[in-house]
Amino acid sequence: MEQTGSDRLKSALLLLAVASLVIGLAFYLADEARIASLIWIAGVVPVLASLVIEILRSLSRGEVGLDIVAALSMTAALAFGETLAAAVVAVMYSGGTFLESFAEGRARREMHALLSRVPRTATRHRDDGLEDIPIDEILPGDRLLIRQGDVVPVDGTLASETGFVDTSALTGESLPVRLMRGAEAMSGATNAGEAFDLTALRPAKDSTYAGIVRLVAEAQASKAPMSRLADKWSLGFLAVTVSIAFAAWWFTGDPIRAVAVLVVATPCPLILAVPVALVAGLSRAAHFGVLIKGAGPLETMARIHTLILDKTGTLTDGRPKIVSIACYGDTSEQEILRMAAALDQASKHPVAQAVVAAAKAEGLRLPVPSEVVELPGEGVVGRVEGRPVIVGGDGFVAALVGRVSGDASSMAAGSVLVAVAIDGQMAGHLVMSDPLRDGAGAMLNGLRREGVRRILLATGDRADVAKRVTEGLGLDGVRAGLTPDQKVLLVLSERKRGPVMMVGDGVNDAPALSAADVGVAMGARGAAASAEAADVVLLVDRIDPLGPGIEIARAARRIAVESVVVGIGLSVMGMIAAAYGYLSPVQGALLQEVIDVAVILNALRALRISPSDALRV
């Protein structure tokens, strides 16, 4: 992604300030002090002008930042002929703003690569053929072809006999849903079965997906701005600086002492140490698969009080797995799985693929099936090793071979039953569910040790399913059957207790991610809308990097605070020395450079943050 205009301006100002300082020093050493002074002024004025504009914008928003001290020091140095000191301050200030811009730009580039996979076109039937068109050109009544794996681009009704769609990104329901002709399919769902036709009901701008995007925008607009760590110190430090500078001038009558105080006071420990520590924290977090979109979210992430988790794709894997096998007759569990998986090799249905994967994980040899006939949305019929086998939905298989006493057709809510018939008899049921991710419980316990006080579940799934899946996790609350706007209300209500982090992966989570103080999206398989709305994206398809991410954020912020405290302490000592006349403005600038190097080296310790093993599950 290209740099924004603001990024280019900050880069140009830093280059100009550094170049003018170096070239001016060369002329100064060649006994051309007047030319050197003019060159330093030429480098300082653009930086100062940009700084004044930024200060005016901040004041119009009611914000008072540390930029005022830097502006005062540069202005005073220029006014009293201390151009070298002004040039040094200009380099220090422009370097700090460049570092912040660099961190944000890196995050934007990562997100551009992450979101570039979002589909922008649809396939429409036209004049006995097919054409690819932009989604915005879809009109009500258009007949669209939705291929396997395609995202439904607009709300519509099924024009084919049957269709299987994955609605987990919209509703939180982790298992595919079967639709019949005439049923409505929501935009944002994914075709999990064979290709089907869809008749568009409304334009893309009026679809379910677009409505959720509008919710995201509204939530972002209502979200309180993140305050920078450095700005919290600004008013006090500004008052101390102005007081010492004024006192030095008042009692000595020498304005140069006030200039020296201002130069030493230029808050470079804040301007430089904070962004260095936080950029290092961003880099370290990315090493563990946690993309944090800037220093602001990282600072807030370090102060999280409440964690709200979606279920599907976050606490659970989002893929169905076999949890038990019910057997009828003499056929063993292993044989039922082997025969079912052998036949399911011929199907692309996600449940069939999960059965095949389970059999391969058991090390079972799967023979090639023959005479295979797949009935979309129903099941598969064929022969395995010459024996007739039927695998499919419970009702479909029972209608062909009948039921047996004590079968598993009334299993617990939230489970999916795959019936298996062998030799014309019901042989058993594969009971499938969306289980809890491995290590989720240990990770949540680690987060509590890191200071997260409340952990809640918020899901669009049914209450019985949510409670069964999360049993034993020790959550502080389970909120089930929630719509996107209800998730937003939950986030807003919890924010009254303290900063809230929301973790989700579906389109339905995007508004809540935007409303939270820190929104975290599952970026590997999650919906693009949630990744775009979030402040943090987990770049792997697991929730466990969240623990190390929070620990890194806390450690990076702690290192930043340490650097600020030490740097300000040294600066205050230097200001007092300058007030008593022991430091000239140039000497004060050089001293400030030494302080800068010290605090930056300390801030770089954030690159070596190593999360504890307790949070790496």
Coordinates of C-alpha atoms in Angstrom, one line a residue:
M1 CA 0.0 0.0 0.0
E2 CA 1.3 3.5 -0.9
Q3 CA 2.0 6.1 1.7
T4 CA -0.7 8.6 2.5
G5 CA -0.1 12.3 2.0
S6 CA 0.4 12.7 5.8
D7 CA 3.0 9.9 5.8
R8 CA 4.9 11.4 2.9
L9 CA 4.9 14.8 4.6
K10 CA 6.3 13.5 7.8
S11 CA 9.0 11.6 5.9
A12 CA 9.9 14.7 3.9
L13 CA 10.1 16.9 7.0
L14 CA 12.5 14.4 8.7
L15 CA 14.7 14.3 5.7
L16 CA 14.7 18.0 5.4
A17 CA 15.5 18.5 9.1
V18 CA 18.4 16.0 9.0
A19 CA 19.8 17.3 5.8
S20 CA 19.8 20.9 7.0
L21 CA 21.4 20.0 10.3
V22 CA 24.2 18.0 8.6
I23 CA 24.8 20.5 5.8
G24 CA 24.7 23.4 8.2
L25 CA 27.2 21.7 10.5
A26 CA 29.5 21.3 7.5
F27 CA 29.4 25.1 6.7
Y28 CA 29.8 25.9 10.4
L29 CA 32.9 23.9 10.6
A30 CA 34.2 25.6 7.5
D31 CA 33.8 29.0 9.3
E32 CA 30.7 29.9 7.4
A33 CA 28.5 30.5 10.4
R34 CA 26.1 32.8 8.6
I35 CA 25.3 30.4 5.8
A36 CA 25.0 27.6 8.3
S37 CA 22.5 29.6 10.3
L38 CA 20.4 30.2 7.2
I39 CA 20.5 26.5 6.3
W40 CA 19.4 25.6 9.8
I41 CA 16.6 28.1 9.7
A42 CA 15.5 26.7 6.3
G43 CA 15.2 23.2 7.9
V44 CA 13.4 24.3 11.0
V45 CA 10.7 26.6 9.6
P46 CA 8.8 23.9 7.6
V47 CA 8.9 21.6 10.7
L48 CA 7.7 24.4 12.9
A49 CA 5.0 25.4 10.5
S50 CA 3.7 21.8 10.3
L51 CA 3.8 21.6 14.1
V52 CA 1.8 24.8 14.6
I53 CA -0.9 23.6 12.2
E54 CA -1.1 20.3 14.1
I55 CA -1.3 22.2 17.5
L56 CA -4.2 24.4 16.1
R57 CA -6.0 21.3 15.0
S58 CA -5.5 19.7 18.4
L59 CA -6.7 22.8 20.2
S60 CA -9.8 22.9 18.0
R61 CA -10.6 19.4 19.3
G62 CA -10.0 20.5 22.9
E63 CA -6.7 18.6 23.1
V64 CA -3.5 19.9 24.6
G65 CA -0.4 17.9 23.7
L66 CA 3.3 17.9 24.2
D67 CA 3.8 19.4 20.8
I68 CA 3.4 22.9 22.4
V69 CA 6.7 22.5 24.3
A70 CA 8.5 21.5 21.0
A71 CA 7.0 24.5 19.3
L72 CA 8.0 26.9 22.1
S73 CA 11.6 25.7 22.1
M74 CA 12.0 26.0 18.3
T75 CA 10.4 29.4 18.3
A76 CA 12.4 30.8 21.2
A77 CA 15.6 29.4 19.7
L78 CA 15.0 31.0 16.4
A79 CA 13.9 34.3 18.0
F80 CA 17.2 34.6 20.0
G81 CA 19.5 33.4 17.3
E82 CA 20.2 29.9 18.6
T83 CA 19.6 28.3 15.2
L84 CA 21.7 25.2 15.8
A85 CA 19.7 24.3 18.9
A86 CA 16.5 24.9 16.9
A87 CA 17.8 22.5 14.2
V88 CA 18.5 19.8 16.7
V89 CA 15.1 20.1 18.2
A90 CA 13.5 20.0 14.8
V91 CA 15.3 16.7 14.0
M92 CA 14.3 15.2 17.3
Y93 CA 10.6 16.2 16.9
S94 CA 10.3 15.1 13.2
G95 CA 12.0 11.8 14.1
G96 CA 9.4 11.1 16.7
T97 CA 6.4 11.8 14.5
F98 CA 8.0 9.7 11.7
L99 CA 8.3 6.7 14.0
E100 CA 4.6 6.9 14.9
S101 CA 3.7 7.2 11.2
F102 CA 5.9 4.3 10.4
A103 CA 4.1 2.0 12.8
E104 CA 0.7 2.9 11.5
G105 CA 1.8 2.6 7.9
R106 CA 3.2 -0.9 8.5
A107 CA -0.1 -2.0 10.0
R108 CA -2.0 -0.6 7.0
R109 CA 0.2 -2.5 4.6
E110 CA -0.4 -5.7 6.5
M111 CA -4.1 -5.1 6.5
H112 CA -4.1 -4.4 2.7
A113 CA -2.6 -7.8 2.1
L114 CA -5.0 -9.5 4.4
L115 CA -8.2 -7.9 2.9
S116 CA -7.1 -8.2 -0.8
R117 CA -8.8 -11.6 -1.0
V118 CA -12.3 -10.1 -0.6
P119 CA -14.5 -10.9 -3.6
R120 CA -15.8 -7.8 -5.6
T121 CA -17.7 -9.5 -8.4
A122 CA -20.6 -11.9 -8.9
T123 CA -21.5 -14.3 -11.7
R124 CA -24.9 -13.6 -13.4
H125 CA -26.9 -15.6 -15.9
R126 CA -27.3 -13.5 -19.1
D127 CA -28.5 -14.5 -22.6
D128 CA -28.0 -18.3 -22.1
G129 CA -24.5 -17.6 -20.8
L130 CA -22.6 -16.3 -17.7
E131 CA -21.0 -13.0 -17.1
D132 CA -18.9 -11.6 -14.2
I133 CA -20.1 -8.2 -13.0
P134 CA -19.3 -5.9 -10.1
I135 CA -21.4 -6.5 -7.1
D136 CA -22.8 -3.0 -7.2
E137 CA -24.4 -3.7 -10.6
I138 CA -26.6 -6.5 -9.3
L139 CA -30.3 -5.7 -9.7
P140 CA -33.4 -7.3 -8.0
G141 CA -34.5 -10.2 -10.1
D142 CA -31.0 -11.1 -11.5
R143 CA -30.3 -14.8 -11.5
L144 CA -26.8 -15.4 -10.0
L145 CA -24.6 -18.5 -10.0
I146 CA -23.2 -19.2 -6.5
R147 CA -20.3 -21.7 -6.9
Q148 CA -19.0 -23.9 -4.1
G149 CA -17.0 -21.7 -1.7
D150 CA -18.4 -18.4 -3.1
V151 CA -19.8 -15.8 -0.7
V152 CA -23.4 -14.9 -1.3
P153 CA -23.1 -11.3 -2.7
V154 CA -26.6 -10.1 -2.1
D155 CA -29.8 -11.2 -0.3
G156 CA -31.8 -13.5 -2.5
T157 CA -34.0 -16.6 -2.8
L158 CA -32.8 -20.0 -3.8
A159 CA -33.7 -20.8 -7.4
S160 CA -32.3 -24.3 -7.3
E161 CA -33.8 -27.3 -5.6
T162 CA -31.5 -27.3 -2.6
G163 CA -28.4 -25.5 -1.3
F164 CA -26.1 -25.7 1.7
V165 CA -24.7 -22.5 3.1
D166 CA -22.3 -21.7 5.9
T167 CA -23.9 -18.9 7.9
S168 CA -21.4 -18.9 10.8
A169 CA -20.1 -15.5 9.7
L170 CA -23.6 -14.0 10.1
T171 CA -25.4 -16.0 12.8
G172 CA -22.7 -17.8 14.7
E173 CA -24.2 -21.2 13.8
S174 CA -21.1 -23.3 13.1
L175 CA -22.6 -26.1 11.0
P176 CA -24.0 -25.7 7.4
V177 CA -27.6 -24.9 6.9
R178 CA -29.8 -26.6 4.3
L179 CA -32.0 -24.4 2.2
M180 CA -34.8 -25.4 -0.1
R181 CA -36.1 -23.7 -3.3
G182 CA -37.6 -20.3 -2.4
A183 CA -35.8 -20.0 0.9
E184 CA -34.0 -16.8 1.5
A185 CA -30.1 -16.8 1.6
M186 CA -28.5 -13.8 3.3
S187 CA -25.6 -12.0 1.8
G188 CA -22.3 -12.8 3.6
A189 CA -23.1 -16.5 3.9
T190 CA -20.8 -19.0 2.1
N191 CA -21.9 -21.8 -0.3
A192 CA -20.8 -25.0 1.6
G193 CA -22.2 -27.4 -1.0
E194 CA -22.8 -27.8 -4.7
A195 CA -23.3 -24.7 -6.9
F196 CA -26.8 -23.2 -6.9
D197 CA -28.7 -20.4 -8.5
L198 CA -29.9 -17.4 -6.5
T199 CA -32.5 -14.8 -7.5
A200 CA -31.5 -11.4 -6.1
L201 CA -34.0 -9.7 -3.9
R202 CA -32.3 -6.3 -3.4
P203 CA -29.2 -4.4 -4.4
A204 CA -25.9 -4.9 -2.6
K205 CA -26.2 -1.6 -0.8
D206 CA -29.5 -2.7 0.8
S207 CA -28.4 -6.3 1.7
T208 CA -27.9 -7.8 5.1
Y209 CA -24.1 -7.5 4.7
A210 CA -24.4 -3.8 3.8
G211 CA -26.6 -3.2 6.9
I212 CA -23.9 -4.7 9.1
V213 CA -21.3 -2.5 7.5
R214 CA -23.4 0.5 8.4
L215 CA -23.6 -0.8 12.0
V216 CA -19.8 -0.9 11.9
A217 CA -19.6 2.7 10.8
E218 CA -22.1 3.8 13.5
A219 CA -20.2 1.9 16.2
Q220 CA -16.9 3.4 15.1
A221 CA -18.4 6.9 15.2
S222 CA -19.6 6.4 18.7
K223 CA -16.3 5.0 19.9
A224 CA -14.3 7.2 22.2
P225 CA -10.9 8.2 20.7
M226 CA -7.9 6.4 22.1
S227 CA -5.6 8.8 24.1
R228 CA -1.9 8.5 23.6
L229 CA 0.2 7.6 26.6
A230 CA 2.4 10.7 26.0
D231 CA -0.5 13.1 26.1
K232 CA -1.4 12.1 29.6
W233 CA 1.8 13.7 30.8
S234 CA 1.5 16.8 28.7
L235 CA -0.2 19.4 30.9
G236 CA 1.9 18.8 34.0
F237 CA 5.1 18.7 32.0
L238 CA 4.1 21.9 30.1
A239 CA 3.4 23.7 33.3
V240 CA 6.7 22.7 34.9
T241 CA 8.6 23.7 31.8
V242 CA 7.0 27.1 31.3
S243 CA 7.4 27.8 35.1
I244 CA 11.2 27.0 35.1
A245 CA 11.8 28.9 31.9
F246 CA 9.9 32.0 33.1
A247 CA 11.6 31.9 36.5
A248 CA 15.1 31.7 34.8
W249 CA 14.3 34.7 32.6
W250 CA 12.6 36.7 35.4
F251 CA 15.3 36.3 38.0
T252 CA 18.3 36.6 35.7
G253 CA 17.0 38.9 33.0
D254 CA 18.8 36.6 30.5
P255 CA 16.4 35.2 27.8
I256 CA 19.0 32.7 26.6
R257 CA 18.6 30.8 29.9
A258 CA 14.9 30.5 29.1
V259 CA 15.7 29.2 25.6
A260 CA 18.1 26.7 27.1
V261 CA 15.5 25.5 29.5
L262 CA 13.0 25.1 26.7
V263 CA 15.5 23.2 24.5
V264 CA 16.4 20.8 27.3
A265 CA 12.7 20.5 28.1
T266 CA 11.7 19.4 24.6
P267 CA 9.9 16.3 25.6
C268 CA 11.9 13.9 23.5
P269 CA 11.7 11.1 26.1
L270 CA 8.0 11.3 25.4
I271 CA 8.1 12.0 21.7
L272 CA 10.7 9.3 21.0
A273 CA 10.7 6.7 23.8
V274 CA 7.0 6.1 23.7
P275 CA 6.7 5.4 20.0
V276 CA 9.9 3.4 20.0
A277 CA 8.7 1.1 22.8
L278 CA 5.3 0.7 21.2
V279 CA 6.6 0.1 17.7
A280 CA 8.9 -2.5 19.2
G281 CA 5.8 -4.0 20.9
L282 CA 3.9 -4.0 17.6
S283 CA 6.8 -5.8 15.9
R284 CA 7.1 -8.3 18.8
A285 CA 3.4 -9.0 18.8
A286 CA 3.4 -9.7 15.0
H287 CA 6.1 -12.3 15.6
F288 CA 3.5 -14.2 17.6
G289 CA 0.8 -13.8 15.0
V290 CA -0.9 -10.8 16.5
L291 CA -1.3 -7.8 14.1
I292 CA -2.1 -4.6 16.2
K293 CA -3.1 -1.7 14.1
G294 CA -1.1 1.0 15.7
A295 CA 0.2 2.3 19.0
G296 CA -3.2 3.5 20.3
P297 CA -4.8 0.0 20.2
L298 CA -1.6 -1.5 21.8
E299 CA -1.8 1.0 24.7
T300 CA -5.5 0.3 25.3
M301 CA -4.9 -3.5 24.9
A302 CA -2.6 -3.2 27.9
R303 CA -5.4 -1.9 30.1
I304 CA -8.2 -4.4 29.2
H305 CA -10.7 -5.1 32.0
T306 CA -13.3 -7.2 30.3
L307 CA -13.0 -9.8 27.5
I308 CA -16.0 -10.7 25.4
L309 CA -15.7 -13.8 23.2
D310 CA -17.7 -15.0 20.3
K311 CA -18.1 -18.8 20.2
T312 CA -17.9 -20.0 16.7
G313 CA -14.5 -19.8 15.2
T314 CA -13.0 -18.3 18.4
L315 CA -13.6 -20.5 21.4
T316 CA -14.6 -23.3 19.0
D317 CA -12.9 -24.4 15.9
G318 CA -15.7 -23.6 13.5
R319 CA -15.4 -27.0 11.8
P320 CA -17.5 -30.0 12.7
K321 CA -15.7 -33.0 14.3
I322 CA -16.8 -36.4 15.3
V323 CA -17.3 -36.5 19.1
S324 CA -18.8 -40.0 19.4
I325 CA -20.0 -43.0 17.3
A326 CA -23.3 -44.8 18.1
C327 CA -23.3 -48.5 16.9
Y328 CA -26.3 -50.8 16.2
G329 CA -25.6 -54.5 15.7
D330 CA -22.3 -56.1 15.4
T331 CA -20.5 -53.5 13.4
S332 CA -17.7 -51.8 15.3
E333 CA -17.1 -48.1 15.7
Q334 CA -13.9 -48.3 13.6
E335 CA -15.6 -50.2 10.8
I336 CA -18.5 -47.7 10.7
L337 CA -16.1 -44.8 10.4
R338 CA -14.0 -46.6 7.8
M339 CA -17.0 -47.5 5.6
A340 CA -18.5 -44.0 5.9
A341 CA -15.3 -42.2 5.2
A342 CA -14.5 -44.4 2.2
L343 CA -17.8 -43.5 0.6
D344 CA -17.5 -39.8 1.6
Q345 CA -14.3 -39.5 -0.3
A346 CA -16.6 -38.9 -3.3
S347 CA -18.2 -35.9 -1.7
K348 CA -17.0 -32.3 -1.3
H349 CA -19.5 -31.5 1.4
P350 CA -17.7 -30.1 4.5
V351 CA -19.3 -32.7 6.8
A352 CA -18.2 -35.5 4.5
Q353 CA -14.7 -34.0 4.4
A354 CA -14.6 -33.9 8.2
V355 CA -15.5 -37.6 8.3
V356 CA -12.7 -38.5 5.8
A357 CA -10.2 -36.4 7.9
A358 CA -11.3 -38.2 11.1
A359 CA -10.7 -41.6 9.5
K360 CA -7.3 -40.6 8.1
A361 CA -6.4 -39.3 11.6
E362 CA -7.1 -42.8 12.9
G363 CA -4.8 -44.3 10.3
L364 CA -7.6 -46.2 8.6
R365 CA -7.1 -47.4 5.0
L366 CA -9.9 -46.1 2.8
P367 CA -10.8 -48.1 -0.3
V368 CA -12.1 -46.4 -3.4
P369 CA -15.9 -46.4 -3.6
S370 CA -17.9 -47.4 -6.7
E371 CA -21.3 -46.7 -8.2
V372 CA -21.5 -43.5 -6.2
V373 CA -24.5 -41.3 -6.4
E374 CA -24.7 -38.1 -4.4
L375 CA -28.0 -36.4 -3.7
P376 CA -27.2 -32.8 -2.9
G377 CA -28.3 -31.8 0.6
E378 CA -29.3 -35.4 1.4
G379 CA -26.4 -37.9 1.3
V380 CA -24.3 -40.3 -0.7
V381 CA -25.2 -43.8 -1.9
G382 CA -22.6 -46.3 -3.3
R383 CA -20.6 -49.4 -2.8
V384 CA -17.5 -49.9 -0.7
E385 CA -15.6 -53.2 -1.2
G386 CA -18.7 -54.5 -3.0
R387 CA -21.0 -53.8 -0.1
P388 CA -23.9 -51.2 -0.3
V389 CA -23.3 -48.2 1.9
I390 CA -25.5 -45.1 2.5
V391 CA -24.1 -42.0 4.4
G392 CA -26.2 -38.9 4.9
G393 CA -28.7 -37.1 7.1
D394 CA -30.6 -39.1 9.6
G395 CA -33.9 -38.6 8.0
F396 CA -32.6 -39.5 4.5
V397 CA -30.9 -42.7 5.6
A398 CA -33.8 -43.7 7.8
A399 CA -36.3 -43.3 5.0
L400 CA -34.3 -45.8 2.9
V401 CA -33.5 -48.5 5.4
G402 CA -35.7 -47.7 8.5
R403 CA -34.7 -47.0 12.1
V404 CA -33.5 -49.3 14.8
S405 CA -34.4 -49.3 18.5
G406 CA -32.3 -47.0 20.6
D407 CA -30.8 -45.0 17.7
A408 CA -29.2 -41.6 18.2
S409 CA -31.8 -39.5 16.3
S410 CA -32.6 -37.4 19.5
M411 CA -29.0 -36.4 20.3
A412 CA -28.3 -33.2 22.2
A413 CA -29.0 -29.9 20.6
G414 CA -26.1 -28.5 18.6
S415 CA -25.0 -31.9 17.3
V416 CA -25.1 -33.1 13.7
L417 CA -26.0 -36.7 13.1
V418 CA -24.5 -38.5 10.1
A419 CA -26.3 -41.8 9.7
V420 CA -24.5 -44.8 8.2
A421 CA -26.3 -47.8 6.7
I422 CA -24.4 -50.9 5.6
D423 CA -25.9 -53.8 3.7
G424 CA -29.3 -52.2 3.8
Q425 CA -29.4 -51.9 7.6
M426 CA -28.8 -48.9 9.9
A427 CA -25.3 -49.5 11.2
G428 CA -24.8 -46.4 13.4
H429 CA -24.6 -42.7 13.7
L430 CA -21.6 -40.4 13.7
V431 CA -22.3 -37.7 16.2
M432 CA -20.6 -34.5 15.1
S433 CA -20.2 -31.2 16.9
D434 CA -18.1 -28.0 16.9
P435 CA -15.8 -28.7 19.9
L436 CA -13.9 -26.2 22.1
R437 CA -10.5 -25.3 20.8
D438 CA -7.6 -27.1 22.4
G439 CA -6.0 -25.1 25.2
A440 CA -8.8 -22.5 25.3
G441 CA -9.4 -23.0 29.0
A442 CA -5.7 -22.7 29.9
M443 CA -5.4 -19.6 27.8
L444 CA -8.4 -17.9 29.6
N445 CA -6.9 -18.8 32.9
G446 CA -3.6 -17.1 31.8
L447 CA -5.5 -14.0 30.8
R448 CA -7.1 -13.7 34.2
R449 CA -3.6 -13.9 35.7
E450 CA -2.7 -11.0 33.3
G451 CA -5.4 -8.8 34.9
V452 CA -8.5 -9.5 32.8
R453 CA -11.2 -9.6 35.4
R454 CA -14.4 -10.5 33.4
I455 CA -14.7 -13.0 30.6
L456 CA -18.0 -13.3 28.8
L457 CA -19.4 -15.3 25.9
A458 CA -21.5 -13.5 23.3
T459 CA -22.9 -15.6 20.5
G460 CA -25.7 -15.8 18.0
D461 CA -26.0 -19.5 18.6
R462 CA -28.6 -21.1 20.7
A463 CA -28.3 -21.0 24.5
D464 CA -28.2 -24.7 25.0
V465 CA -25.4 -25.1 22.5
A466 CA -23.4 -22.3 24.0
K467 CA -23.7 -23.6 27.6
R468 CA -22.8 -27.1 26.6
V469 CA -19.7 -26.0 24.7
T470 CA -18.4 -23.7 27.4
E471 CA -19.1 -25.9 30.4
G472 CA -16.2 -25.9 32.8
L473 CA -14.5 -22.8 31.4
G474 CA -15.5 -20.7 34.4
L475 CA -16.9 -17.8 32.3
D476 CA -18.5 -14.8 34.1
G477 CA -21.5 -14.9 31.8
V478 CA -23.0 -16.5 28.6
R479 CA -25.1 -14.4 26.3
A480 CA -26.7 -16.4 23.5
G481 CA -29.0 -15.8 20.6
L482 CA -27.6 -12.3 20.1
T483 CA -28.1 -10.2 16.9
P484 CA -25.3 -7.9 15.8
D485 CA -26.9 -4.8 17.4
Q486 CA -27.5 -6.7 20.7
K487 CA -23.8 -7.6 20.7
V488 CA -23.0 -3.9 20.4
L489 CA -25.3 -3.1 23.3
L490 CA -23.5 -5.7 25.4
V491 CA -20.2 -4.2 24.6
L492 CA -21.4 -0.7 25.5
S493 CA -22.9 -1.8 28.8
E494 CA -19.6 -3.6 29.8
R495 CA -17.6 -0.5 28.9
K496 CA -19.0 1.1 32.0
R497 CA -16.9 -1.3 34.1
G498 CA -13.7 -0.5 32.2
P499 CA -11.9 -1.1 28.9
V500 CA -13.5 -3.9 26.9
M501 CA -11.9 -6.3 24.3
M502 CA -14.2 -8.1 21.9
V503 CA -13.0 -11.1 20.0
G504 CA -14.9 -12.5 17.0
D505 CA -14.5 -13.7 13.4
G506 CA -17.9 -13.3 11.6
V507 CA -19.6 -10.5 9.8
N508 CA -22.1 -10.4 12.7
D509 CA -19.2 -9.6 15.0
A510 CA -18.0 -6.5 13.1
P511 CA -20.2 -3.9 14.7
A512 CA -19.3 -5.1 18.2
L513 CA -15.6 -5.1 17.3
S514 CA -15.9 -1.5 16.3
A515 CA -17.8 -0.5 19.5
A516 CA -15.3 -2.2 21.8
D517 CA -12.2 -0.4 23.1
V518 CA -10.2 -3.0 21.4
G519 CA -11.7 -5.3 18.7
V520 CA -9.9 -8.5 17.9
A521 CA -10.7 -10.5 14.7
M522 CA -9.6 -14.0 13.6
G523 CA -7.9 -13.1 10.4
A524 CA -7.0 -16.5 9.0
R525 CA -10.5 -17.6 8.2
G526 CA -12.6 -14.8 9.6
A527 CA -14.8 -12.5 7.6
A528 CA -13.1 -9.5 5.9
A529 CA -15.6 -7.1 7.5
S530 CA -14.6 -8.2 11.0
A531 CA -10.9 -7.9 10.2
E532 CA -11.4 -4.4 8.8
A533 CA -13.4 -3.2 11.8
A534 CA -11.0 -4.7 14.3
D535 CA -8.1 -3.0 16.0
V536 CA -6.2 -6.3 16.3
V537 CA -6.1 -9.2 13.9
L538 CA -4.9 -12.7 14.9
L539 CA -3.0 -13.9 11.8
V540 CA -3.4 -17.6 12.6
D541 CA -6.5 -19.7 12.8
R542 CA -6.2 -20.0 16.6
I543 CA -7.2 -17.9 19.6
D544 CA -4.1 -18.8 21.7
P545 CA -1.9 -15.9 20.3
L546 CA -4.3 -13.5 22.2
G547 CA -2.6 -14.3 25.5
P548 CA 0.9 -13.5 24.4
G549 CA -0.5 -10.4 22.5
I550 CA -1.9 -8.9 25.7
E551 CA 1.2 -9.8 27.7
I552 CA 3.4 -8.1 25.1
A553 CA 1.1 -5.0 25.1
R554 CA 1.3 -4.7 28.9
A555 CA 5.1 -5.2 28.9
A556 CA 5.6 -2.7 26.0
R557 CA 3.5 -0.1 27.8
R558 CA 5.4 -0.7 31.0
I559 CA 8.7 -0.2 29.3
A560 CA 7.4 3.0 27.6
V561 CA 6.4 4.4 31.0
E562 CA 9.7 3.5 32.5
S563 CA 11.5 5.3 29.7
V564 CA 9.3 8.3 30.1
V565 CA 9.8 8.6 33.9
V566 CA 13.6 8.2 33.6
G567 CA 13.7 10.6 30.6
I568 CA 11.6 13.3 32.2
G569 CA 13.6 13.0 35.5
L570 CA 16.8 13.6 33.6
S571 CA 15.2 16.4 31.6
V572 CA 14.0 18.2 34.7
M573 CA 17.5 18.0 36.1
G574 CA 18.9 19.4 32.9
M575 CA 16.3 22.2 32.9
I576 CA 17.3 23.2 36.4
A577 CA 21.0 23.3 35.4
A578 CA 20.1 25.4 32.3
A579 CA 18.1 27.8 34.5
Y580 CA 21.2 28.4 36.7
G581 CA 23.3 29.1 33.5
Y582 CA 25.3 25.8 33.5
L583 CA 24.0 24.8 30.1
S584 CA 23.8 26.9 26.9
P585 CA 21.0 26.1 24.4
V586 CA 23.3 24.1 22.2
Q587 CA 24.7 22.2 25.2
G588 CA 21.1 21.7 26.4
A589 CA 20.2 20.2 23.0
L590 CA 23.3 17.9 23.1
L591 CA 22.4 16.8 26.6
Q592 CA 18.9 16.1 25.5
E593 CA 20.3 13.9 22.7
V594 CA 22.2 11.9 25.3
I595 CA 19.0 11.5 27.3
D596 CA 17.2 10.5 24.1
V597 CA 19.8 7.8 23.3
A598 CA 19.4 6.4 26.8
V599 CA 15.7 6.2 26.8
I600 CA 15.5 4.8 23.3
L601 CA 17.9 2.0 24.2
N602 CA 15.7 1.3 27.2
A603 CA 12.6 1.4 25.0
L604 CA 14.2 -1.1 22.6
R605 CA 14.0 -3.7 25.3
A606 CA 10.4 -4.2 24.1
L607 CA 11.9 -6.1 21.1
R608 CA 13.0 -8.8 23.5
I609 CA 9.7 -9.3 25.3
S610 CA 9.1 -13.1 25.8
P611 CA 5.6 -14.1 26.7
S612 CA 5.3 -16.6 29.5
D613 CA 4.7 -20.2 28.6
A614 CA 1.5 -20.2 30.6
L615 CA -0.2 -18.1 27.9
R616 CA 1.2 -20.0 24.9
V617 CA -1.2 -22.9 24.7

